[in-house]
Amino acid sequence: HPPLDIGANFSPELGPYSSRDPAVIAAHIKMMAAIGIGALSVPWYPPGLADENGLPTDTMIPVLLDAAQRRGMKVRLHVEPYEGRNASNFRHYLQYVHQHYGSHPAYYRVKRGSRALPLFYVYDSYRVTVEEWQKVLSPRGNISVRNTELDAIFIGLLVETKHRFDIKAAGFDGYYTYFAANGFSYGSSWKNWKSLATFAYKNSLIFIPSVGPGYVDTRVRPWNTKNTHARRKGLYYETAWRTAVGAPSKMVSITSFNEWHEGTMIEPAIPMRCENYTYEDYQPNNPDYYMQLTGKWVKEFSIKK
């Protein structure tokens, strides 16, 4: 058995697990499908490149696609800032994804005119220059994917105010905010979502606010207490959802289903203690409280949309 002492402030109902375990993947997707979550966004590094824990992510995509298909869910890629990212290798990896996953029934696509295009979240997109992105994302770029088989909906990460203009100039189709900590950045501050939605609408961009149930990462980053956001028995999460729905936006992403290290998960958690530590939990609510709240807001959002 893995140790009960894990790098998180909460403890999972499933017990300490590996996200690469097919049984865990099946259980997670079943939970998500049951409350109406439509698509799963997966952190993705290109083949041969690994995440910060040294784990290759690409090998998991076929497993996730098959598991999602069994529950009628979709999978889309959240492209991480892999080493040496530039326009030409980005295009090269889009080709790889298209060849390996493009025809899978669970690969997420969005209707755009007569075409159904995949959607990519591009994390830390601002770390590549506008001019570099234009080569591949602008219709006039010298290696543009626009109107080719590699065309897609590309969503850049908006952290600062000026990223709105950079994302538009670079040729992205929209922006998302990712962080679950209200006030952590311009993009993740709820009070800015209305103006971000307005800017997006006026510039034919897609705005995807990211909602989260709270934030606490002090078991892995003890110095980061200033970004902690208490869940307040669901009030924090509901305020985020209410703001996202009212912004308005046509898509909402949830940060996160199971980022336990940062305490942003909606996955069921249970009361637990190990030697010298008592984990936080969702009491007085049930372990699946945040899944239920999510289901409620997914319904509400689907009506409003």
mmCIF file of N, CA and C in Angstrom, residues 187-280:
data_model
loop_
_atom_site.group_PDB
_atom_site.id
_atom_site.type_symbol
_atom_site.label_atom_id
_atom_site.label_comp_id
_atom_site.label_asym_id
_atom_site.label_seq_id
_atom_site.Cartn_x
_atom_site.Cartn_y
_atom_site.Cartn_z
ATOM 1 N N GLY A 187 -6.140 37.542 -15.168
ATOM 2 C CA GLY A 187 -7.082 36.614 -15.811
ATOM 3 C C GLY A 187 -7.897 35.792 -14.828
ATOM 4 N N SER A 188 -7.263 35.396 -13.718
ATOM 5 C CA SER A 188 -7.985 34.527 -12.780
ATOM 6 C C SER A 188 -8.804 35.309 -11.754
ATOM 7 N N SER A 189 -8.839 36.638 -11.881
ATOM 8 C CA SER A 189 -9.641 37.464 -10.958
ATOM 9 C C SER A 189 -11.069 37.578 -11.478
ATOM 10 N N TRP A 190 -11.998 37.064 -10.706
ATOM 11 C CA TRP A 190 -13.395 37.016 -11.156
ATOM 12 C C TRP A 190 -13.916 38.362 -11.620
ATOM 13 N N LYS A 191 -13.486 39.442 -10.940
ATOM 14 C CA LYS A 191 -14.039 40.768 -11.265
ATOM 15 C C LYS A 191 -13.692 41.204 -12.693
ATOM 16 N N ASN A 192 -12.712 40.565 -13.308
ATOM 17 C CA ASN A 192 -12.307 40.941 -14.674
ATOM 18 C C ASN A 192 -12.991 40.124 -15.762
ATOM 19 N N TRP A 193 -13.771 39.119 -15.374
ATOM 20 C CA TRP A 193 -14.313 38.215 -16.386
ATOM 21 C C TRP A 193 -15.315 38.881 -17.319
ATOM 22 N N LYS A 194 -16.087 39.825 -16.794
ATOM 23 C CA LYS A 194 -17.060 40.495 -17.658
ATOM 24 C C LYS A 194 -16.348 41.263 -18.774
ATOM 25 N N SER A 195 -15.290 42.005 -18.408
ATOM 26 C CA SER A 195 -14.596 42.784 -19.445
ATOM 27 C C SER A 195 -13.809 41.859 -20.388
ATOM 28 N N LEU A 196 -13.322 40.741 -19.868
ATOM 29 C CA LEU A 196 -12.635 39.778 -20.743
ATOM 30 C C LEU A 196 -13.618 39.150 -21.731
ATOM 31 N N ALA A 197 -14.839 38.896 -21.257
ATOM 32 C CA ALA A 197 -15.882 38.339 -22.133
ATOM 33 C C ALA A 197 -16.274 39.360 -23.199
ATOM 34 N N THR A 198 -16.366 40.628 -22.804
ATOM 35 C CA THR A 198 -16.734 41.698 -23.750
ATOM 36 C C THR A 198 -15.660 41.861 -24.818
ATOM 37 N N PHE A 199 -14.399 41.900 -24.393
ATOM 38 C CA PHE A 199 -13.286 42.027 -25.345
ATOM 39 C C PHE A 199 -13.293 40.856 -26.328
ATOM 40 N N ALA A 200 -13.494 39.674 -25.793
ATOM 41 C CA ALA A 200 -13.511 38.474 -26.648
ATOM 42 C C ALA A 200 -14.637 38.587 -27.677
ATOM 43 N N TYR A 201 -15.821 38.958 -27.224
ATOM 44 C CA TYR A 201 -16.980 39.063 -28.110
ATOM 45 C C TYR A 201 -16.723 40.067 -29.234
ATOM 46 N N LYS A 202 -16.179 41.228 -28.861
ATOM 47 C CA LYS A 202 -15.926 42.284 -29.854
ATOM 48 C C LYS A 202 -14.847 41.886 -30.851
ATOM 49 N N ASN A 203 -13.962 40.985 -30.457
ATOM 50 C CA ASN A 203 -12.843 40.601 -31.323
ATOM 51 C C ASN A 203 -12.972 39.187 -31.889
ATOM 52 N N SER A 204 -14.204 38.665 -31.841
ATOM 53 C CA SER A 204 -14.482 37.312 -32.350
ATOM 54 C C SER A 204 -13.555 36.253 -31.763
ATOM 55 N N LEU A 205 -13.304 36.373 -30.466
ATOM 56 C CA LEU A 205 -12.480 35.389 -29.763
ATOM 57 C C LEU A 205 -13.362 34.581 -28.811
ATOM 58 N N ILE A 206 -12.867 33.422 -28.411
ATOM 59 C CA ILE A 206 -13.575 32.590 -27.444
ATOM 60 C C ILE A 206 -12.986 32.894 -26.063
ATOM 61 N N PHE A 207 -13.858 33.124 -25.088
ATOM 62 C CA PHE A 207 -13.393 33.340 -23.713
ATOM 63 C C PHE A 207 -13.787 32.140 -22.864
ATOM 64 N N ILE A 208 -12.790 31.493 -22.254
ATOM 65 C CA ILE A 208 -13.058 30.331 -21.400
ATOM 66 C C ILE A 208 -12.539 30.600 -19.987
ATOM 67 N N PRO A 209 -13.429 31.080 -19.097
ATOM 68 C CA PRO A 209 -12.995 31.267 -17.713
ATOM 69 C C PRO A 209 -12.829 29.903 -17.046
ATOM 70 N N SER A 210 -11.899 29.832 -16.097
ATOM 71 C CA SER A 210 -11.653 28.573 -15.386
ATOM 72 C C SER A 210 -12.104 28.729 -13.933
ATOM 73 N N VAL A 211 -13.036 27.878 -13.532
ATOM 74 C CA VAL A 211 -13.564 27.934 -12.167
ATOM 75 C C VAL A 211 -12.904 26.862 -11.312
ATOM 76 N N GLY A 212 -12.746 27.150 -10.029
ATOM 77 C CA GLY A 212 -12.166 26.164 -9.113
ATOM 78 C C GLY A 212 -12.816 26.266 -7.751
ATOM 79 N N PRO A 213 -12.769 25.181 -6.963
ATOM 80 C CA PRO A 213 -13.481 25.137 -5.682
ATOM 81 C C PRO A 213 -12.718 25.757 -4.511
ATOM 82 N N GLY A 214 -11.452 26.132 -4.744
ATOM 83 C CA GLY A 214 -10.613 26.674 -3.676
ATOM 84 C C GLY A 214 -9.161 26.454 -4.083
ATOM 85 N N TYR A 215 -8.248 26.833 -3.203
ATOM 86 C CA TYR A 215 -6.827 26.631 -3.520
ATOM 87 C C TYR A 215 -6.026 26.498 -2.228
ATOM 88 N N VAL A 216 -5.260 25.417 -2.124
ATOM 89 C CA VAL A 216 -4.312 25.303 -1.010
ATOM 90 C C VAL A 216 -3.209 24.309 -1.401
ATOM 91 N N ASP A 217 -1.978 24.792 -1.380
ATOM 92 C CA ASP A 217 -0.859 23.936 -1.810
ATOM 93 C C ASP A 217 0.269 23.907 -0.768
ATOM 94 N N THR A 218 -0.078 24.208 0.486
ATOM 95 C CA THR A 218 0.983 24.386 1.485
ATOM 96 C C THR A 218 1.710 23.095 1.887
ATOM 97 N N ARG A 219 1.151 21.955 1.510
ATOM 98 C CA ARG A 219 1.879 20.706 1.781
ATOM 99 C C ARG A 219 3.037 20.524 0.796
ATOM 100 N N VAL A 220 2.914 21.152 -0.386
ATOM 101 C CA VAL A 220 4.021 21.079 -1.358
ATOM 102 C C VAL A 220 4.762 22.406 -1.490
ATOM 103 N N ARG A 221 4.077 23.520 -1.162
ATOM 104 C CA ARG A 221 4.719 24.845 -1.212
ATOM 105 C C ARG A 221 4.399 25.581 0.084
ATOM 106 N N PRO A 222 5.084 25.246 1.178
ATOM 107 C CA PRO A 222 4.746 25.807 2.494
ATOM 108 C C PRO A 222 4.770 27.331 2.534
ATOM 109 N N TRP A 223 5.517 27.950 1.620
ATOM 110 C CA TRP A 223 5.648 29.418 1.634
ATOM 111 C C TRP A 223 4.477 30.132 0.963
ATOM 112 N N ASN A 224 3.559 29.392 0.345
ATOM 113 C CA ASN A 224 2.568 30.009 -0.542
ATOM 114 C C ASN A 224 1.212 30.282 0.112
ATOM 115 N N THR A 225 1.198 30.529 1.414
ATOM 116 C CA THR A 225 -0.096 30.719 2.103
ATOM 117 C C THR A 225 -0.899 31.891 1.549
ATOM 118 N N LYS A 226 -0.233 32.882 0.974
ATOM 119 C CA LYS A 226 -0.983 34.071 0.505
ATOM 120 C C LYS A 226 -1.959 33.729 -0.627
ATOM 121 N N ASN A 227 -1.718 32.618 -1.336
ATOM 122 C CA ASN A 227 -2.644 32.238 -2.410
ATOM 123 C C ASN A 227 -3.709 31.240 -1.972
ATOM 124 N N THR A 228 -3.696 30.865 -0.694
ATOM 125 C CA THR A 228 -4.717 29.925 -0.209
ATOM 126 C C THR A 228 -6.101 30.575 -0.276
ATOM 127 N N HIS A 229 -7.066 29.811 -0.782
ATOM 128 C CA HIS A 229 -8.466 30.261 -0.791
ATOM 129 C C HIS A 229 -9.316 29.161 -0.184
ATOM 130 N N ALA A 230 -9.917 29.458 0.957
ATOM 131 C CA ALA A 230 -10.754 28.472 1.641
ATOM 132 C C ALA A 230 -11.988 28.168 0.796
ATOM 133 N N ARG A 231 -12.480 26.948 0.902
ATOM 134 C CA ARG A 231 -13.643 26.532 0.108
ATOM 135 C C ARG A 231 -14.951 27.131 0.618
ATOM 136 N N ARG A 232 -14.977 27.490 1.896
ATOM 137 C CA ARG A 232 -16.174 28.095 2.516
ATOM 138 C C ARG A 232 -17.440 27.297 2.202
ATOM 139 N N LYS A 233 -17.315 25.982 2.414
ATOM 140 C CA LYS A 233 -18.461 25.046 2.235
ATOM 141 C C LYS A 233 -19.111 25.176 0.854
ATOM 142 N N GLY A 234 -18.298 25.444 -0.156
ATOM 143 C CA GLY A 234 -18.831 25.494 -1.521
ATOM 144 C C GLY A 234 -19.122 26.891 -2.036
ATOM 145 N N LEU A 235 -19.108 27.874 -1.135
ATOM 146 C CA LEU A 235 -19.447 29.246 -1.528
ATOM 147 C C LEU A 235 -18.453 29.804 -2.555
ATOM 148 N N TYR A 236 -17.173 29.511 -2.331
ATOM 149 C CA TYR A 236 -16.124 29.999 -3.250
ATOM 150 C C TYR A 236 -16.380 29.470 -4.666
ATOM 151 N N TYR A 237 -16.644 28.173 -4.763
ATOM 152 C CA TYR A 237 -16.877 27.515 -6.060
ATOM 153 C C TYR A 237 -18.120 28.074 -6.748
ATOM 154 N N GLU A 238 -19.185 28.234 -5.959
ATOM 155 C CA GLU A 238 -20.437 28.721 -6.550
ATOM 156 C C GLU A 238 -20.301 30.162 -7.037
ATOM 157 N N THR A 239 -19.523 30.964 -6.332
ATOM 158 C CA THR A 239 -19.306 32.352 -6.771
ATOM 159 C C THR A 239 -18.551 32.365 -8.097
ATOM 160 N N ALA A 240 -17.547 31.497 -8.216
ATOM 161 C CA ALA A 240 -16.789 31.403 -9.468
ATOM 162 C C ALA A 240 -17.715 31.009 -10.622
ATOM 163 N N TRP A 241 -18.538 30.000 -10.397
ATOM 164 C CA TRP A 241 -19.469 29.546 -11.444
ATOM 165 C C TRP A 241 -20.466 30.650 -11.820
ATOM 166 N N ARG A 242 -21.017 31.284 -10.811
ATOM 167 C CA ARG A 242 -22.013 32.336 -11.062
ATOM 168 C C ARG A 242 -21.393 33.441 -11.913
ATOM 169 N N THR A 243 -20.143 33.781 -11.615
ATOM 170 C CA THR A 243 -19.456 34.836 -12.367
ATOM 171 C C THR A 243 -19.179 34.385 -13.802
ATOM 172 N N ALA A 244 -18.777 33.133 -13.968
ATOM 173 C CA ALA A 244 -18.471 32.606 -15.304
ATOM 174 C C ALA A 244 -19.727 32.565 -16.172
ATOM 175 N N VAL A 245 -20.818 32.073 -15.597
ATOM 176 C CA VAL A 245 -22.076 31.969 -16.342
ATOM 177 C C VAL A 245 -22.591 33.361 -16.706
ATOM 178 N N GLY A 246 -22.404 34.320 -15.783
ATOM 179 C CA GLY A 246 -22.894 35.679 -16.019
ATOM 180 C C GLY A 246 -21.987 36.541 -16.873
ATOM 181 N N ALA A 247 -20.791 36.072 -17.181
ATOM 182 C CA ALA A 247 -19.773 36.915 -17.856
ATOM 183 C C ALA A 247 -20.226 37.519 -19.186
ATOM 184 N N PRO A 248 -20.862 36.809 -20.126
ATOM 185 C CA PRO A 248 -21.109 35.373 -20.156
ATOM 186 C C PRO A 248 -19.996 34.657 -20.928
ATOM 187 N N SER A 249 -20.035 33.333 -20.880
ATOM 188 C CA SER A 249 -19.091 32.560 -21.683
ATOM 189 C C SER A 249 -19.796 31.323 -22.205
ATOM 190 N N LYS A 250 -19.333 30.835 -23.349
ATOM 191 C CA LYS A 250 -19.959 29.665 -23.977
ATOM 192 C C LYS A 250 -19.300 28.360 -23.530
ATOM 193 N N MET A 251 -18.115 28.491 -22.949
ATOM 194 C CA MET A 251 -17.421 27.319 -22.425
ATOM 195 C C MET A 251 -16.813 27.691 -21.080
ATOM 196 N N VAL A 252 -16.765 26.722 -20.181
ATOM 197 C CA VAL A 252 -16.131 26.937 -18.875
ATOM 198 C C VAL A 252 -15.206 25.755 -18.624
ATOM 199 N N SER A 253 -14.001 26.030 -18.136
ATOM 200 C CA SER A 253 -13.144 24.909 -17.749
ATOM 201 C C SER A 253 -13.063 24.864 -16.225
ATOM 202 N N ILE A 254 -12.858 23.667 -15.700
ATOM 203 C CA ILE A 254 -12.791 23.476 -14.255
ATOM 204 C C ILE A 254 -11.350 23.164 -13.866
ATOM 205 N N THR A 255 -10.782 24.007 -13.010
ATOM 206 C CA THR A 255 -9.453 23.751 -12.449
ATOM 207 C C THR A 255 -9.676 23.381 -10.985
ATOM 208 N N SER A 256 -9.797 22.112 -10.684
ATOM 209 C CA SER A 256 -9.442 20.991 -11.517
ATOM 210 C C SER A 256 -10.292 19.792 -11.093
ATOM 211 N N PHE A 257 -10.167 18.711 -11.859
ATOM 212 C CA PHE A 257 -10.809 17.486 -11.382
ATOM 213 C C PHE A 257 -9.978 16.853 -10.259
ATOM 214 N N ASN A 258 -8.655 16.765 -10.458
ATOM 215 C CA ASN A 258 -7.863 16.060 -9.432
ATOM 216 C C ASN A 258 -6.436 16.572 -9.258
ATOM 217 N N GLU A 259 -6.284 17.901 -9.238
ATOM 218 C CA GLU A 259 -4.959 18.458 -8.915
ATOM 219 C C GLU A 259 -4.868 18.550 -7.387
ATOM 220 N N TRP A 260 -4.594 17.415 -6.760
ATOM 221 C CA TRP A 260 -4.583 17.331 -5.290
ATOM 222 C C TRP A 260 -3.486 18.194 -4.675
ATOM 223 N N HIS A 261 -2.328 18.271 -5.334
ATOM 224 C CA HIS A 261 -1.206 19.036 -4.758
ATOM 225 C C HIS A 261 -1.577 20.496 -4.532
ATOM 226 N N GLU A 262 -2.449 21.028 -5.402
ATOM 227 C CA GLU A 262 -2.828 22.441 -5.285
ATOM 228 C C GLU A 262 -4.197 22.619 -4.626
ATOM 229 N N GLY A 263 -4.793 21.517 -4.213
ATOM 230 C CA GLY A 263 -6.062 21.599 -3.487
ATOM 231 C C GLY A 263 -7.195 22.201 -4.292
ATOM 232 N N THR A 264 -7.166 21.988 -5.620
ATOM 233 C CA THR A 264 -8.220 22.559 -6.468
ATOM 234 C C THR A 264 -9.193 21.489 -6.960
ATOM 235 N N MET A 265 -9.067 20.268 -6.447
ATOM 236 C CA MET A 265 -9.851 19.162 -7.006
ATOM 237 C C MET A 265 -11.316 19.199 -6.573
ATOM 238 N N ILE A 266 -12.165 18.687 -7.476
ATOM 239 C CA ILE A 266 -13.573 18.459 -7.130
ATOM 240 C C ILE A 266 -13.792 16.971 -6.831
ATOM 241 N N GLU A 267 -12.791 16.157 -7.096
ATOM 242 C CA GLU A 267 -12.886 14.718 -6.821
ATOM 243 C C GLU A 267 -13.198 14.477 -5.334
ATOM 244 N N PRO A 268 -13.986 13.434 -5.035
ATOM 245 C CA PRO A 268 -14.335 13.157 -3.636
ATOM 246 C C PRO A 268 -13.129 13.018 -2.700
ATOM 247 N N ALA A 269 -13.222 13.673 -1.550
ATOM 248 C CA ALA A 269 -12.182 13.613 -0.507
ATOM 249 C C ALA A 269 -12.828 13.170 0.795
ATOM 250 N N ILE A 270 -12.050 12.498 1.637
ATOM 251 C CA ILE A 270 -12.585 11.998 2.908
ATOM 252 C C ILE A 270 -11.730 12.477 4.087
ATOM 253 N N PRO A 271 -12.338 12.515 5.291
ATOM 254 C CA PRO A 271 -11.546 12.822 6.483
ATOM 255 C C PRO A 271 -10.468 11.750 6.667
ATOM 256 N N MET A 272 -9.261 12.175 6.985
ATOM 257 C CA MET A 272 -8.150 11.221 7.107
ATOM 258 C C MET A 272 -7.057 11.862 7.952
ATOM 259 N N ARG A 273 -6.344 11.012 8.719
ATOM 260 C CA ARG A 273 -5.152 11.540 9.380
ATOM 261 C C ARG A 273 -4.019 10.530 9.272
ATOM 262 N N CYS A 274 -2.787 11.036 9.256
ATOM 263 C CA CYS A 274 -1.629 10.163 9.316
ATOM 264 C C CYS A 274 -0.745 10.729 10.414
ATOM 265 N N GLU A 275 0.239 9.958 10.849
ATOM 266 C CA GLU A 275 1.046 10.303 12.036
ATOM 267 C C GLU A 275 0.762 11.678 12.637
ATOM 268 N N ASN A 276 1.346 12.718 12.011
ATOM 269 C CA ASN A 276 1.265 14.032 12.656
ATOM 270 C C ASN A 276 0.442 15.030 11.855
ATOM 271 N N TYR A 277 -0.400 14.530 10.949
ATOM 272 C CA TYR A 277 -1.134 15.470 10.099
ATOM 273 C C TYR A 277 -2.596 15.049 9.960
ATOM 274 N N THR A 278 -3.495 16.021 10.126
ATOM 275 C CA THR A 278 -4.918 15.779 9.861
ATOM 276 C C THR A 278 -5.290 16.525 8.584
ATOM 277 N N TYR A 279 -5.783 15.765 7.607
ATOM 278 C CA TYR A 279 -6.148 16.375 6.325
ATOM 279 C C TYR A 279 -7.418 17.211 6.453
ATOM 280 N N GLU A 280 -7.518 18.199 5.581
ATOM 281 C CA GLU A 280 -8.782 18.930 5.467
ATOM 282 C C GLU A 280 -9.783 18.008 4.773
#
